[in-house]
Amino acid sequence: MLEVESLDVYYRGTVAIEDISFRVLPGQMIGVIGPNGAGKSTLVKAILGLIPIANGKIGFRKCPIHKHLRSIAYVPQRTQVDWDYPITVHNVVMMARTANTGWFRNYNRKSREIVKSALDRVGMWDYRFRQIGELSGGQQQRVFLARALAQQADLFFFDEPFVGIDKRTEEIMFDVFNELRREGKILILITHDLGTTLSNCDNLLLLNKHIIADGSLQEVVTTENLQRAYGNNILFLNREAKWA
């Protein structure tokens, strides 16, 4: 179980997120939604220990989360990746095995098999010798999904995973996500996609500095909750997502 309790994060004296508490059970996929600047990426980075927290506790498997970092995989927004870096698809995914093998050591047979299986799982094995920058946006996202799979994590974080991808990649990602859920993994998805993605999640977390609502799609996606989170943009959201 992932447990976040009374989490506060400040940035230059300004509240980034405040009093965030929630829990996620094994086998659940949680969608984190909210307007730009609501603190969605901040929440994930705080859980991962990438930025300092002011207050609160974060636990995984009843221990402080920093004791389980090898069990956590993080796929950042595509805009945060340097796609010009000269590295092949195979080597990108193999990087996930470094923690198990160690720096400056040859990867063993088991790691090579895990990487092949991960690339096969997302349909990218035939592209293994391509430079990462030569791929389409959807293919690049599949490679980073394969890297997360090769890490053999139990807790997965995805920041805007469906931005700039094709329909085939979306189908593959949802298939993999569902397989991971059946294996008892925990998935946290930050998304602006207010359509198909939400209906595939077990629960939603509606955020705007603090938690506006936490629960099922029917419990969270209400006019009142969306008004509180998005303010004057509520009519646009209703029209686009066909909630009205």
PDB file of C-alpha atoms in Angstrom:
ATOM      1  CA  MET A   1       0.000   0.000   0.000  1.00  0.00           C
ATOM      2  CA  LEU A   2       1.103   3.563  -0.767  1.00  0.00           C
ATOM      3  CA  GLU A   3       0.139   5.992   2.011  1.00  0.00           C
ATOM      4  CA  VAL A   4       0.543   9.768   1.899  1.00  0.00           C
ATOM      5  CA  GLU A   5      -0.320  11.629   5.082  1.00  0.00           C
ATOM      6  CA  SER A   6      -0.650  15.415   5.622  1.00  0.00           C
ATOM      7  CA  LEU A   7       1.896  16.267   2.915  1.00  0.00           C
ATOM      8  CA  ASP A   8       2.974  19.898   2.510  1.00  0.00           C
ATOM      9  CA  VAL A   9       5.421  21.245  -0.068  1.00  0.00           C
ATOM     10  CA  TYR A  10       6.474  24.893  -0.277  1.00  0.00           C
ATOM     11  CA  TYR A  11       8.317  26.619  -3.085  1.00  0.00           C
ATOM     12  CA  ARG A  12      10.104  29.875  -2.241  1.00  0.00           C
ATOM     13  CA  GLY A  13       7.698  30.476   0.602  1.00  0.00           C
ATOM     14  CA  THR A  14       4.618  29.738  -1.510  1.00  0.00           C
ATOM     15  CA  VAL A  15       2.360  26.748  -0.983  1.00  0.00           C
ATOM     16  CA  ALA A  16       2.784  24.230  -3.802  1.00  0.00           C
ATOM     17  CA  ILE A  17       0.598  21.522  -2.228  1.00  0.00           C
ATOM     18  CA  GLU A  18      -0.943  21.450   1.211  1.00  0.00           C
ATOM     19  CA  ASP A  19      -2.381  18.811   3.550  1.00  0.00           C
ATOM     20  CA  ILE A  20      -2.433  16.004   0.973  1.00  0.00           C
ATOM     21  CA  SER A  21      -3.544  12.627   2.334  1.00  0.00           C
ATOM     22  CA  PHE A  22      -4.560   9.515   0.403  1.00  0.00           C
ATOM     23  CA  ARG A  23      -3.811   5.810   0.088  1.00  0.00           C
ATOM     24  CA  VAL A  24      -3.589   3.432  -2.850  1.00  0.00           C
ATOM     25  CA  LEU A  25      -4.008  -0.332  -2.652  1.00  0.00           C
ATOM     26  CA  PRO A  26      -2.113  -2.948  -4.702  1.00  0.00           C
ATOM     27  CA  GLY A  27      -3.705  -3.500  -8.102  1.00  0.00           C
ATOM     28  CA  GLN A  28      -5.144   0.023  -8.334  1.00  0.00           C
ATOM     29  CA  MET A  29      -4.563   2.661 -11.009  1.00  0.00           C
ATOM     30  CA  ILE A  30      -5.156   6.201  -9.778  1.00  0.00           C
ATOM     31  CA  GLY A  31      -5.609   9.220 -12.053  1.00  0.00           C
ATOM     32  CA  VAL A  32      -4.389  12.574 -10.735  1.00  0.00           C
ATOM     33  CA  ILE A  33      -6.198  15.461 -12.405  1.00  0.00           C
ATOM     34  CA  GLY A  34      -6.433  19.216 -11.929  1.00  0.00           C
ATOM     35  CA  PRO A  35      -5.657  22.514 -13.666  1.00  0.00           C
ATOM     36  CA  ASN A  36      -2.192  23.679 -14.693  1.00  0.00           C
ATOM     37  CA  GLY A  37      -0.208  24.690 -11.633  1.00  0.00           C
ATOM     38  CA  ALA A  38      -2.362  22.583  -9.312  1.00  0.00           C
ATOM     39  CA  GLY A  39       0.659  20.706  -7.960  1.00  0.00           C
ATOM     40  CA  LYS A  40       0.218  17.355  -9.730  1.00  0.00           C
ATOM     41  CA  SER A  41       3.851  16.956 -10.795  1.00  0.00           C
ATOM     42  CA  THR A  42       4.976  18.434  -7.480  1.00  0.00           C
ATOM     43  CA  LEU A  43       3.051  15.728  -5.645  1.00  0.00           C
ATOM     44  CA  VAL A  44       4.756  12.943  -7.592  1.00  0.00           C
ATOM     45  CA  LYS A  45       8.220  14.469  -7.256  1.00  0.00           C
ATOM     46  CA  ALA A  46       7.699  14.883  -3.520  1.00  0.00           C
ATOM     47  CA  ILE A  47       6.684  11.244  -3.156  1.00  0.00           C
ATOM     48  CA  LEU A  48       9.766  10.200  -5.123  1.00  0.00           C
ATOM     49  CA  GLY A  49      12.034  12.357  -2.954  1.00  0.00           C
ATOM     50  CA  LEU A  50      13.057  14.531  -5.900  1.00  0.00           C
ATOM     51  CA  ILE A  51      12.040  17.703  -4.039  1.00  0.00           C
ATOM     52  CA  PRO A  52      11.986  18.378  -0.276  1.00  0.00           C
ATOM     53  CA  ILE A  53       8.762  18.251   1.719  1.00  0.00           C
ATOM     54  CA  ALA A  54       7.884  20.667   4.515  1.00  0.00           C
ATOM     55  CA  ASN A  55       5.603  18.346   6.467  1.00  0.00           C
ATOM     56  CA  GLY A  56       3.969  14.945   6.228  1.00  0.00           C
ATOM     57  CA  LYS A  57       4.743  11.265   5.857  1.00  0.00           C
ATOM     58  CA  ILE A  58       5.033   9.029   2.805  1.00  0.00           C
ATOM     59  CA  GLY A  59       5.023   5.278   3.280  1.00  0.00           C
ATOM     60  CA  PHE A  60       5.122   2.233   1.068  1.00  0.00           C
ATOM     61  CA  ARG A  61       4.669  -1.300   2.422  1.00  0.00           C
ATOM     62  CA  LYS A  62       4.442   0.209   5.926  1.00  0.00           C
ATOM     63  CA  CYS A  63       7.960   1.679   5.688  1.00  0.00           C
ATOM     64  CA  PRO A  64       9.306   5.111   4.718  1.00  0.00           C
ATOM     65  CA  ILE A  65       9.235   5.215   0.939  1.00  0.00           C
ATOM     66  CA  HIS A  66      12.957   5.957   0.595  1.00  0.00           C
ATOM     67  CA  LYS A  67      13.630   2.376   1.685  1.00  0.00           C
ATOM     68  CA  HIS A  68      11.854   1.078  -1.430  1.00  0.00           C
ATOM     69  CA  LEU A  69      13.259   3.283  -4.184  1.00  0.00           C
ATOM     70  CA  ARG A  70      14.346   0.257  -6.244  1.00  0.00           C
ATOM     71  CA  SER A  71      10.697  -0.813  -6.342  1.00  0.00           C
ATOM     72  CA  ILE A  72       9.578   2.495  -7.871  1.00  0.00           C
ATOM     73  CA  ALA A  73       9.544   3.434 -11.561  1.00  0.00           C
ATOM     74  CA  TYR A  74       8.972   6.974 -12.846  1.00  0.00           C
ATOM     75  CA  VAL A  75       8.181   7.959 -16.436  1.00  0.00           C
ATOM     76  CA  PRO A  76       8.466  11.765 -16.742  1.00  0.00           C
ATOM     77  CA  GLN A  77       6.757  14.072 -19.200  1.00  0.00           C
ATOM     78  CA  ARG A  78       8.244  13.735 -22.681  1.00  0.00           C
ATOM     79  CA  THR A  79       9.150  17.444 -22.624  1.00  0.00           C
ATOM     80  CA  GLN A  80      11.603  16.726 -19.789  1.00  0.00           C
ATOM     81  CA  VAL A  81      13.640  14.244 -21.858  1.00  0.00           C
ATOM     82  CA  ASP A  82      16.597  15.189 -24.070  1.00  0.00           C
ATOM     83  CA  TRP A  83      15.666  13.316 -27.237  1.00  0.00           C
ATOM     84  CA  ASP A  84      18.882  14.447 -28.973  1.00  0.00           C
ATOM     85  CA  TYR A  85      21.046  12.456 -26.586  1.00  0.00           C
ATOM     86  CA  PRO A  86      22.868   9.793 -28.659  1.00  0.00           C
ATOM     87  CA  ILE A  87      21.618   6.531 -27.188  1.00  0.00           C
ATOM     88  CA  THR A  88      19.890   3.495 -28.656  1.00  0.00           C
ATOM     89  CA  VAL A  89      16.499   2.135 -27.678  1.00  0.00           C
ATOM     90  CA  HIS A  90      18.142  -0.976 -26.217  1.00  0.00           C
ATOM     91  CA  ASN A  91      20.510   1.032 -24.037  1.00  0.00           C
ATOM     92  CA  VAL A  92      17.727   3.287 -22.757  1.00  0.00           C
ATOM     93  CA  VAL A  93      15.844   0.274 -21.457  1.00  0.00           C
ATOM     94  CA  MET A  94      18.995  -1.444 -20.200  1.00  0.00           C
ATOM     95  CA  MET A  95      19.640   1.571 -17.947  1.00  0.00           C
ATOM     96  CA  ALA A  96      16.804   0.262 -15.759  1.00  0.00           C
ATOM     97  CA  ARG A  97      19.021  -2.695 -14.825  1.00  0.00           C
ATOM     98  CA  THR A  98      21.936  -0.601 -13.545  1.00  0.00           C
ATOM     99  CA  ALA A  99      20.735  -0.682  -9.936  1.00  0.00           C
ATOM    100  CA  ASN A 100      20.756  -4.481 -10.044  1.00  0.00           C
ATOM    101  CA  THR A 101      24.014  -4.908 -11.937  1.00  0.00           C
ATOM    102  CA  GLY A 102      26.050  -1.953 -10.706  1.00  0.00           C
ATOM    103  CA  TRP A 103      27.893   0.798 -12.553  1.00  0.00           C
ATOM    104  CA  PHE A 104      30.663  -0.116 -15.017  1.00  0.00           C
ATOM    105  CA  ARG A 105      29.800  -3.820 -14.922  1.00  0.00           C
ATOM    106  CA  ASN A 106      28.554  -5.989 -17.757  1.00  0.00           C
ATOM    107  CA  TYR A 107      24.876  -6.811 -17.715  1.00  0.00           C
ATOM    108  CA  ASN A 108      24.154 -10.457 -16.999  1.00  0.00           C
ATOM    109  CA  ARG A 109      21.993 -12.841 -18.985  1.00  0.00           C
ATOM    110  CA  LYS A 110      18.990 -12.290 -16.739  1.00  0.00           C
ATOM    111  CA  SER A 111      19.048  -8.511 -17.319  1.00  0.00           C
ATOM    112  CA  ARG A 112      19.344  -8.985 -21.078  1.00  0.00           C
ATOM    113  CA  GLU A 113      16.332 -11.331 -21.041  1.00  0.00           C
ATOM    114  CA  ILE A 114      14.305  -8.885 -18.936  1.00  0.00           C
ATOM    115  CA  VAL A 115      15.081  -6.037 -21.344  1.00  0.00           C
ATOM    116  CA  LYS A 116      14.111  -8.134 -24.371  1.00  0.00           C
ATOM    117  CA  SER A 117      10.859  -9.147 -22.692  1.00  0.00           C
ATOM    118  CA  ALA A 118      10.053  -5.509 -21.862  1.00  0.00           C
ATOM    119  CA  LEU A 119      10.698  -4.326 -25.417  1.00  0.00           C
ATOM    120  CA  ASP A 120       8.667  -7.214 -26.819  1.00  0.00           C
ATOM    121  CA  ARG A 121       5.827  -6.328 -24.470  1.00  0.00           C
ATOM    122  CA  VAL A 122       5.514  -2.850 -25.988  1.00  0.00           C
ATOM    123  CA  GLY A 123       6.276  -3.878 -29.582  1.00  0.00           C
ATOM    124  CA  MET A 124       9.691  -2.176 -29.782  1.00  0.00           C
ATOM    125  CA  TRP A 125      12.213  -5.038 -29.950  1.00  0.00           C
ATOM    126  CA  ASP A 126      12.699  -4.604 -33.707  1.00  0.00           C
ATOM    127  CA  TYR A 127      13.700  -0.971 -33.062  1.00  0.00           C
ATOM    128  CA  ARG A 128      16.322  -1.791 -30.423  1.00  0.00           C
ATOM    129  CA  PHE A 129      19.277  -0.447 -32.420  1.00  0.00           C
ATOM    130  CA  ARG A 130      17.570   2.816 -33.398  1.00  0.00           C
ATOM    131  CA  GLN A 131      18.615   6.090 -31.843  1.00  0.00           C
ATOM    132  CA  ILE A 132      15.916   7.266 -29.443  1.00  0.00           C
ATOM    133  CA  GLY A 133      15.656  10.612 -31.252  1.00  0.00           C
ATOM    134  CA  GLU A 134      14.733   8.885 -34.531  1.00  0.00           C
ATOM    135  CA  LEU A 135      11.458   7.529 -33.147  1.00  0.00           C
ATOM    136  CA  SER A 136       7.976   8.999 -33.208  1.00  0.00           C
ATOM    137  CA  GLY A 137       6.460  10.393 -30.019  1.00  0.00           C
ATOM    138  CA  GLY A 138       4.423   7.249 -29.444  1.00  0.00           C
ATOM    139  CA  GLN A 139       7.423   4.983 -29.981  1.00  0.00           C
ATOM    140  CA  GLN A 140       9.516   7.037 -27.577  1.00  0.00           C
ATOM    141  CA  GLN A 141       6.834   6.711 -24.922  1.00  0.00           C
ATOM    142  CA  ARG A 142       6.721   2.953 -25.442  1.00  0.00           C
ATOM    143  CA  VAL A 143      10.491   2.781 -24.930  1.00  0.00           C
ATOM    144  CA  PHE A 144      10.209   4.586 -21.608  1.00  0.00           C
ATOM    145  CA  LEU A 145       7.359   2.297 -20.612  1.00  0.00           C
ATOM    146  CA  ALA A 146       9.639  -0.643 -21.440  1.00  0.00           C
ATOM    147  CA  ARG A 147      12.353   0.872 -19.259  1.00  0.00           C
ATOM    148  CA  ALA A 148       9.891   1.059 -16.364  1.00  0.00           C
ATOM    149  CA  LEU A 149       8.911  -2.568 -16.936  1.00  0.00           C
ATOM    150  CA  ALA A 150      12.567  -3.663 -17.045  1.00  0.00           C
ATOM    151  CA  GLN A 151      13.034  -2.133 -13.617  1.00  0.00           C
ATOM    152  CA  GLN A 152      10.521  -4.711 -12.328  1.00  0.00           C
ATOM    153  CA  ALA A 153       8.953  -2.130 -10.053  1.00  0.00           C
ATOM    154  CA  ASP A 154       5.895  -2.472  -7.852  1.00  0.00           C
ATOM    155  CA  LEU A 155       4.952   1.224  -7.852  1.00  0.00           C
ATOM    156  CA  PHE A 156       4.730   3.142 -11.142  1.00  0.00           C
ATOM    157  CA  PHE A 157       4.381   6.889 -11.735  1.00  0.00           C
ATOM    158  CA  PHE A 158       3.487   8.270 -15.171  1.00  0.00           C
ATOM    159  CA  ASP A 159       3.470  12.033 -15.813  1.00  0.00           C
ATOM    160  CA  GLU A 160       1.225  12.881 -18.799  1.00  0.00           C
ATOM    161  CA  PRO A 161       1.844   9.530 -20.529  1.00  0.00           C
ATOM    162  CA  PHE A 162      -0.715  10.040 -23.319  1.00  0.00           C
ATOM    163  CA  VAL A 163       0.493  13.388 -24.673  1.00  0.00           C
ATOM    164  CA  GLY A 164       1.629  13.276 -28.307  1.00  0.00           C
ATOM    165  CA  ILE A 165       1.124   9.543 -28.864  1.00  0.00           C
ATOM    166  CA  ASP A 166      -0.717   7.572 -31.542  1.00  0.00           C
ATOM    167  CA  LYS A 167      -3.777   5.367 -31.076  1.00  0.00           C
ATOM    168  CA  ARG A 168      -1.769   2.131 -31.299  1.00  0.00           C
ATOM    169  CA  THR A 169       0.581   3.263 -28.533  1.00  0.00           C
ATOM    170  CA  GLU A 170      -2.384   4.230 -26.373  1.00  0.00           C
ATOM    171  CA  GLU A 171      -3.864   0.746 -26.805  1.00  0.00           C
ATOM    172  CA  ILE A 172      -0.550  -0.919 -25.938  1.00  0.00           C
ATOM    173  CA  MET A 173      -0.136   1.254 -22.848  1.00  0.00           C
ATOM    174  CA  PHE A 174      -3.606   0.494 -21.534  1.00  0.00           C
ATOM    175  CA  ASP A 175      -3.025  -3.232 -22.160  1.00  0.00           C
ATOM    176  CA  VAL A 176       0.231  -3.091 -20.175  1.00  0.00           C
ATOM    177  CA  PHE A 177      -1.373  -1.015 -17.422  1.00  0.00           C
ATOM    178  CA  ASN A 178      -4.136  -3.590 -17.029  1.00  0.00           C
ATOM    179  CA  GLU A 179      -1.587  -6.412 -16.896  1.00  0.00           C
ATOM    180  CA  LEU A 180       0.321  -4.568 -14.169  1.00  0.00           C
ATOM    181  CA  ARG A 181      -2.858  -4.094 -12.163  1.00  0.00           C
ATOM    182  CA  ARG A 182      -3.606  -7.807 -12.376  1.00  0.00           C
ATOM    183  CA  GLU A 183      -0.085  -8.435 -11.062  1.00  0.00           C
ATOM    184  CA  GLY A 184      -0.892  -6.305  -8.013  1.00  0.00           C
ATOM    185  CA  LYS A 185       1.178  -3.268  -9.018  1.00  0.00           C
ATOM    186  CA  ILE A 186       0.218   0.308  -8.113  1.00  0.00           C
ATOM    187  CA  LEU A 187      -0.017   2.903 -10.903  1.00  0.00           C
ATOM    188  CA  ILE A 188      -0.293   6.675 -10.469  1.00  0.00           C
ATOM    189  CA  LEU A 189      -1.112   8.626 -13.646  1.00  0.00           C
ATOM    190  CA  ILE A 190      -0.991  12.398 -13.966  1.00  0.00           C
ATOM    191  CA  THR A 191      -3.221  13.330 -16.873  1.00  0.00           C
ATOM    192  CA  HIS A 192      -5.031  16.155 -18.632  1.00  0.00           C
ATOM    193  CA  ASP A 193      -6.964  13.620 -20.682  1.00  0.00           C
ATOM    194  CA  LEU A 194     -10.467  13.901 -19.277  1.00  0.00           C
ATOM    195  CA  GLY A 195     -11.948  11.201 -21.471  1.00  0.00           C
ATOM    196  CA  THR A 196     -10.848   7.592 -21.924  1.00  0.00           C
ATOM    197  CA  THR A 197      -8.090   7.732 -19.314  1.00  0.00           C
ATOM    198  CA  LEU A 198     -10.423   8.601 -16.446  1.00  0.00           C
ATOM    199  CA  SER A 199     -12.836   5.781 -17.193  1.00  0.00           C
ATOM    200  CA  ASN A 200      -9.938   3.307 -17.053  1.00  0.00           C
ATOM    201  CA  CYS A 201      -8.827   4.394 -13.576  1.00  0.00           C
ATOM    202  CA  ASP A 202      -9.991   2.732 -10.372  1.00  0.00           C
ATOM    203  CA  ASN A 203     -10.075   6.052  -8.534  1.00  0.00           C
ATOM    204  CA  LEU A 204      -9.313   9.709  -9.176  1.00  0.00           C
ATOM    205  CA  LEU A 205      -7.569  12.414  -7.208  1.00  0.00           C
ATOM    206  CA  LEU A 206      -8.755  15.923  -8.099  1.00  0.00           C
ATOM    207  CA  LEU A 207      -6.109  18.388  -7.005  1.00  0.00           C
ATOM    208  CA  ASN A 208      -5.646  22.137  -6.820  1.00  0.00           C
ATOM    209  CA  LYS A 209      -2.956  22.772  -4.191  1.00  0.00           C
ATOM    210  CA  HIS A 210      -5.029  20.555  -1.901  1.00  0.00           C
ATOM    211  CA  ILE A 211      -7.339  17.626  -2.552  1.00  0.00           C
ATOM    212  CA  ILE A 212     -10.691  18.758  -3.920  1.00  0.00           C
ATOM    213  CA  ALA A 213     -12.078  15.218  -4.220  1.00  0.00           C
ATOM    214  CA  ASP A 214     -10.821  11.634  -3.964  1.00  0.00           C
ATOM    215  CA  GLY A 215     -12.794   8.601  -5.089  1.00  0.00           C
ATOM    216  CA  SER A 216     -14.534   7.012  -8.052  1.00  0.00           C
ATOM    217  CA  LEU A 217     -15.215   8.777 -11.353  1.00  0.00           C
ATOM    218  CA  GLN A 218     -18.821   9.374 -10.314  1.00  0.00           C
ATOM    219  CA  GLU A 219     -17.789  10.776  -6.938  1.00  0.00           C
ATOM    220  CA  VAL A 220     -15.033  13.048  -8.213  1.00  0.00           C
ATOM    221  CA  VAL A 221     -16.268  14.319 -11.576  1.00  0.00           C
ATOM    222  CA  THR A 222     -19.188  16.463 -10.458  1.00  0.00           C
ATOM    223  CA  THR A 223     -19.997  20.007 -11.477  1.00  0.00           C
ATOM    224  CA  GLU A 224     -19.384  21.246  -7.937  1.00  0.00           C
ATOM    225  CA  ASN A 225     -15.961  19.595  -7.635  1.00  0.00           C
ATOM    226  CA  LEU A 226     -14.858  20.735 -11.076  1.00  0.00           C
ATOM    227  CA  GLN A 227     -15.989  24.289 -10.342  1.00  0.00           C
ATOM    228  CA  ARG A 228     -13.882  24.310  -7.191  1.00  0.00           C
ATOM    229  CA  ALA A 229     -10.847  22.963  -9.047  1.00  0.00           C
ATOM    230  CA  TYR A 230     -11.037  24.682 -12.435  1.00  0.00           C
ATOM    231  CA  GLY A 231     -13.055  27.816 -11.691  1.00  0.00           C
ATOM    232  CA  ASN A 232     -14.139  29.676 -14.834  1.00  0.00           C
ATOM    233  CA  ASN A 233     -12.844  26.905 -17.102  1.00  0.00           C
ATOM    234  CA  ILE A 234     -15.637  24.589 -15.998  1.00  0.00           C
ATOM    235  CA  LEU A 235     -17.851  25.240 -19.037  1.00  0.00           C
ATOM    236  CA  PHE A 236     -15.012  24.415 -21.415  1.00  0.00           C
ATOM    237  CA  LEU A 237     -14.289  21.189 -19.544  1.00  0.00           C
ATOM    238  CA  ASN A 238     -17.929  20.143 -19.583  1.00  0.00           C
ATOM    239  CA  ARG A 239     -18.180  20.757 -23.297  1.00  0.00           C
ATOM    240  CA  GLU A 240     -14.937  18.969 -24.169  1.00  0.00           C
ATOM    241  CA  ALA A 241     -15.449  15.943 -21.924  1.00  0.00           C
ATOM    242  CA  LYS A 242     -19.213  15.782 -22.510  1.00  0.00           C
ATOM    243  CA  TRP A 243     -19.958  15.886 -18.816  1.00  0.00           C
ATOM    244  CA  ALA A 244     -22.637  18.587 -19.093  1.00  0.00           C
TER     245      ALA A 244
END
